[in-house]
Protein backbone atom coordinates (compact mmCIF):
# COMPACT_ATOMS: atom_id res chain seq x y z
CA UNK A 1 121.35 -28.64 57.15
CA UNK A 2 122.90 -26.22 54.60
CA UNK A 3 119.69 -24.17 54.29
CA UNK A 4 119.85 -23.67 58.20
CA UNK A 5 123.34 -22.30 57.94
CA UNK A 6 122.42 -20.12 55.17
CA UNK A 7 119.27 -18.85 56.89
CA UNK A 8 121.52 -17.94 59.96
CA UNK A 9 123.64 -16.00 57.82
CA UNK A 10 121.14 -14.21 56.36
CA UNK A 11 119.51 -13.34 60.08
CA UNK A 12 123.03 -11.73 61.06
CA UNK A 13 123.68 -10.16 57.74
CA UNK A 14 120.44 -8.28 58.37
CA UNK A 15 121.20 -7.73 61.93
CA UNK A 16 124.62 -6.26 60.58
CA UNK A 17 122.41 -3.90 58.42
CA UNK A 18 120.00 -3.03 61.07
CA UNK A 19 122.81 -1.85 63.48
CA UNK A 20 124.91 -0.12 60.38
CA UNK A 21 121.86 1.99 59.87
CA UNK A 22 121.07 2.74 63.13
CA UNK A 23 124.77 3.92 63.93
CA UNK A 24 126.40 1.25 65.37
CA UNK A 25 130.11 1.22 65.54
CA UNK A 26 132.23 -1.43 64.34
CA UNK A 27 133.10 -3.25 67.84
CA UNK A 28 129.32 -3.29 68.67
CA UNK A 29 128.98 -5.31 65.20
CA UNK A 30 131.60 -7.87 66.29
CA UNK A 31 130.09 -8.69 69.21
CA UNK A 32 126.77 -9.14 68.36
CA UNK A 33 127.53 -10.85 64.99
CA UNK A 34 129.47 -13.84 64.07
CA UNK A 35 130.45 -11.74 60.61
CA UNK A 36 134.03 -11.45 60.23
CA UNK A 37 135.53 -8.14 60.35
CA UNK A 38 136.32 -7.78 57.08
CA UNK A 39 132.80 -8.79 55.86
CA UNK A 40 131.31 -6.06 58.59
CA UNK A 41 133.93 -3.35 57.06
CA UNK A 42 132.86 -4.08 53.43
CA UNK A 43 129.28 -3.80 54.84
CA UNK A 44 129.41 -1.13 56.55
CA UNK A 45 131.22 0.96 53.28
CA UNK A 46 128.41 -0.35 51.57
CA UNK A 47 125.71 0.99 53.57
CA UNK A 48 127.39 4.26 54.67
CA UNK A 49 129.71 5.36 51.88
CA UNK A 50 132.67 5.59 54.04
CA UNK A 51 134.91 3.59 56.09
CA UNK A 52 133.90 2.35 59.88
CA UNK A 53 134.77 5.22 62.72
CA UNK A 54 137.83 4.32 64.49
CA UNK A 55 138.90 4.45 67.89
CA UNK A 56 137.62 3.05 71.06
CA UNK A 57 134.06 2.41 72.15
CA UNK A 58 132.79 4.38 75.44
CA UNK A 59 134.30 3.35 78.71
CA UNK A 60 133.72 5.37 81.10
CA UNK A 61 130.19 5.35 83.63
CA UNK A 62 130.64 8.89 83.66
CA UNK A 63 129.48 10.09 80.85
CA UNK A 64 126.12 8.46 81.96
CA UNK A 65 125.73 10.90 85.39
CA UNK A 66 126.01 14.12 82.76
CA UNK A 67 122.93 16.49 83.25
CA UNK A 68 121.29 15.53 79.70
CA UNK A 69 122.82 12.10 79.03
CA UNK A 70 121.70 11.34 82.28
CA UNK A 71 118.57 12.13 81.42
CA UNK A 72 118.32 10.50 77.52
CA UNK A 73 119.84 7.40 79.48
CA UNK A 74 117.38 6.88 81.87
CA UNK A 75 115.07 7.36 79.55
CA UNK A 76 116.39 5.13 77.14
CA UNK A 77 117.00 2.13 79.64
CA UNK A 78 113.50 2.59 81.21
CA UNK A 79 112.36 1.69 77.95
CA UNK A 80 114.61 -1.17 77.29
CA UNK A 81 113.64 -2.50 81.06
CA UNK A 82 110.12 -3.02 79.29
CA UNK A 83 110.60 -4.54 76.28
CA UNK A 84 112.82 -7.24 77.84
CA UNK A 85 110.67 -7.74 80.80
CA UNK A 86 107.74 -7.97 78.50
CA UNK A 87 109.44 -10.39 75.83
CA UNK A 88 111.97 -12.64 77.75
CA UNK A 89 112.76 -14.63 74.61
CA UNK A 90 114.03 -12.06 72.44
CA UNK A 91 117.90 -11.90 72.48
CA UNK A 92 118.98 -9.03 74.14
CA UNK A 93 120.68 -7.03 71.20
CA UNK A 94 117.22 -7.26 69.56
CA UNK A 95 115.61 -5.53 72.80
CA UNK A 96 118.15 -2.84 72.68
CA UNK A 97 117.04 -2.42 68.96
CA UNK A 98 113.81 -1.93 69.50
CA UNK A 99 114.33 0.38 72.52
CA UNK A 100 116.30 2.05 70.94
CA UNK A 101 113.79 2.57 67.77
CA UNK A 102 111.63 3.61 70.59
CA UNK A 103 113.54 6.18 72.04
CA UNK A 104 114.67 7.60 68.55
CA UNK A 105 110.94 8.27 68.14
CA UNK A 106 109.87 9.65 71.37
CA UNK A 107 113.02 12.12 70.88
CA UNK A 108 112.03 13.19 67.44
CA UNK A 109 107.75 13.46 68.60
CA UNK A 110 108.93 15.94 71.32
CA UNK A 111 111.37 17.86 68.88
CA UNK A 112 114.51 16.62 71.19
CA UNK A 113 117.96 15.53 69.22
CA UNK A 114 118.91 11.96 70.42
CA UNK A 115 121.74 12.09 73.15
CA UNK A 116 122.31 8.87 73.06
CA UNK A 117 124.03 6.74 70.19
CA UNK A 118 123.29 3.15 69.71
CA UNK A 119 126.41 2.22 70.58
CA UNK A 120 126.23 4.48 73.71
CA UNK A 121 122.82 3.26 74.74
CA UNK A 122 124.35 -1.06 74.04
CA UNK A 123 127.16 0.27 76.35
CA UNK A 124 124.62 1.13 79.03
CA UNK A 125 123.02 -1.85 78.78
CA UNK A 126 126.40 -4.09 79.38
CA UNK A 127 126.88 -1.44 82.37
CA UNK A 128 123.83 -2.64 83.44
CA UNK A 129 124.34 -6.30 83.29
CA UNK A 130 127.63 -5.91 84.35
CA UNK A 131 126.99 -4.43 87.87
CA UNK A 132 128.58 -1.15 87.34
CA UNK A 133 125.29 1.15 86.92
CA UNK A 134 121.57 1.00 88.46
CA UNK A 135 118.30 3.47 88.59
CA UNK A 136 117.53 5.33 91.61
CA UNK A 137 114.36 6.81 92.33
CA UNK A 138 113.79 10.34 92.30
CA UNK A 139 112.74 11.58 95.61
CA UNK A 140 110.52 13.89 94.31
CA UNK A 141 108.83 12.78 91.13
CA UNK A 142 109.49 9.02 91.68
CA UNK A 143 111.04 8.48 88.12
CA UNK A 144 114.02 6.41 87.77
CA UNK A 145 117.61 7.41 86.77
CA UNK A 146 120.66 6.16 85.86
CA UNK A 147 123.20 6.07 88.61
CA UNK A 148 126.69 4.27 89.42
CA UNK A 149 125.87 1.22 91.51
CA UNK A 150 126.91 1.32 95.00
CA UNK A 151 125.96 4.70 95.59
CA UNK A 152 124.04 6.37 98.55
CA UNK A 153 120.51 6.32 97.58
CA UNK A 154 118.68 8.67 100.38
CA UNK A 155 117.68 11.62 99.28
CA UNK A 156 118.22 11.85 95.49
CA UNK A 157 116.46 14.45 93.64
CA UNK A 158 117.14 13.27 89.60
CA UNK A 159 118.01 16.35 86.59
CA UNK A 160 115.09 16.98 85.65
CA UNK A 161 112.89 18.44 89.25
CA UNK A 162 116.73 19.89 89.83
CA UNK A 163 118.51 20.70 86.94
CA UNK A 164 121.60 22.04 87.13
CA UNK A 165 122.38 26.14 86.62
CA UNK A 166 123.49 25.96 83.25
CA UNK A 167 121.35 23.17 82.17
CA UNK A 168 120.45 23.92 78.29
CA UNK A 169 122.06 27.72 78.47
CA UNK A 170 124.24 26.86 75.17
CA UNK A 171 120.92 25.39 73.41
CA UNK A 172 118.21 28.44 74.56
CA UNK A 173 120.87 31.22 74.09
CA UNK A 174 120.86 29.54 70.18
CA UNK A 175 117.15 30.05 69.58
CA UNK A 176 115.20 32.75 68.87
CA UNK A 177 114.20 34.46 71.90
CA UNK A 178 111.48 33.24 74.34
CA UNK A 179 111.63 29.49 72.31
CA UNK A 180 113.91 27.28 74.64
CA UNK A 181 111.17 27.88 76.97
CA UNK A 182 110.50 24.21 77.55
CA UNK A 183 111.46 21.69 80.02
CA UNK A 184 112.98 18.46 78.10
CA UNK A 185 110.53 15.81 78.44
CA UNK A 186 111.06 12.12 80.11
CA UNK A 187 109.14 9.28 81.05
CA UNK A 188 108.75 8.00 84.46
């Protein structure tokens, strides 16, 4: 019986670790581990040198209808819609994980920085399961996007076949000339 409990601990110690070093914040660690608080704190000092971030976690749906979060979110949960359709009994912070490992890596193949933290892209998936978000489908290329539930669906045309005016002006007007030249990439 003791080697159960011990085994357990170890499985959400190394969670803990896994989420430290993928960027999770402090509140995402508390409610996916039964590690107390302090333990997570002296953890997370541990891993990252400092002390956790304070202040609150994301709240807000908005953030998620943004031109380029929008975007990095859609792609993101697209990705996390697979793994957990495809592996049922894998708990769902594990899914996000992986997704999220996933995403990292199709952002850094096609030279993108990440948009979306862990914590932001855990957020998004309690939005999800909570009601508050769905996809809907691009009228034009068919992909799915993120979008507040509830709203009118007819019609949509996603960021990416209409991107806004000023999409990626700050980013292109940083490069040398002639190489922001490229549309960002998602999958549908």
């Amino acid at each position: 019986m003791a080697t159960k409990s011990v085994l357990a601990e170890v499985r959400e110690i190394t969670l803990a670790i896994e989420l430290v070093e993928l960027g999770a914040r402090l509140q995402l660690l508390e409610a996916e581990t039964s590690l107390s608080r302090d333990r997570l704190i002296k953890l997370y000092k541990e891993l990252k040198g400092v002390s956790p971030p304070k202040g609150m976690l994301p709240f807000s749906t908005d953030w998620f209808m943004t031109w380029q979060p929008n975007i990095h979110s859609s792609l993101f949960h697209g990705i996390y819609r697979f793994m957990a359709d495809n592996d049922k009994n894998q708990p769902t912070i594990q899914a996000i994980v992986k997704s999220y490992r996933l995403y990292l890596e199709h952002a850094a193949l096609y030279g993108d920085e990440p948009v979306l933290s862990l914590t932001r892209a855990w957020t998004l998936v309690r939005y999800f399961e909570s009601g508050m978000l769905q996809t809907n489908a691009c009228t034009r290329c068919g992909g799915r996007f993120v979008a507040h539930a509830y709203e009118l669906r007819a019609g949509y045309v996603c960021g990416l076949c209409q991107p806004p005016s000023r999409a990626g002006k700050t980013r292109k007007a940083a490069l040398p000339h002639g190489a922001g030249e490229r549309a960002p990439r998602i999958a549908a």
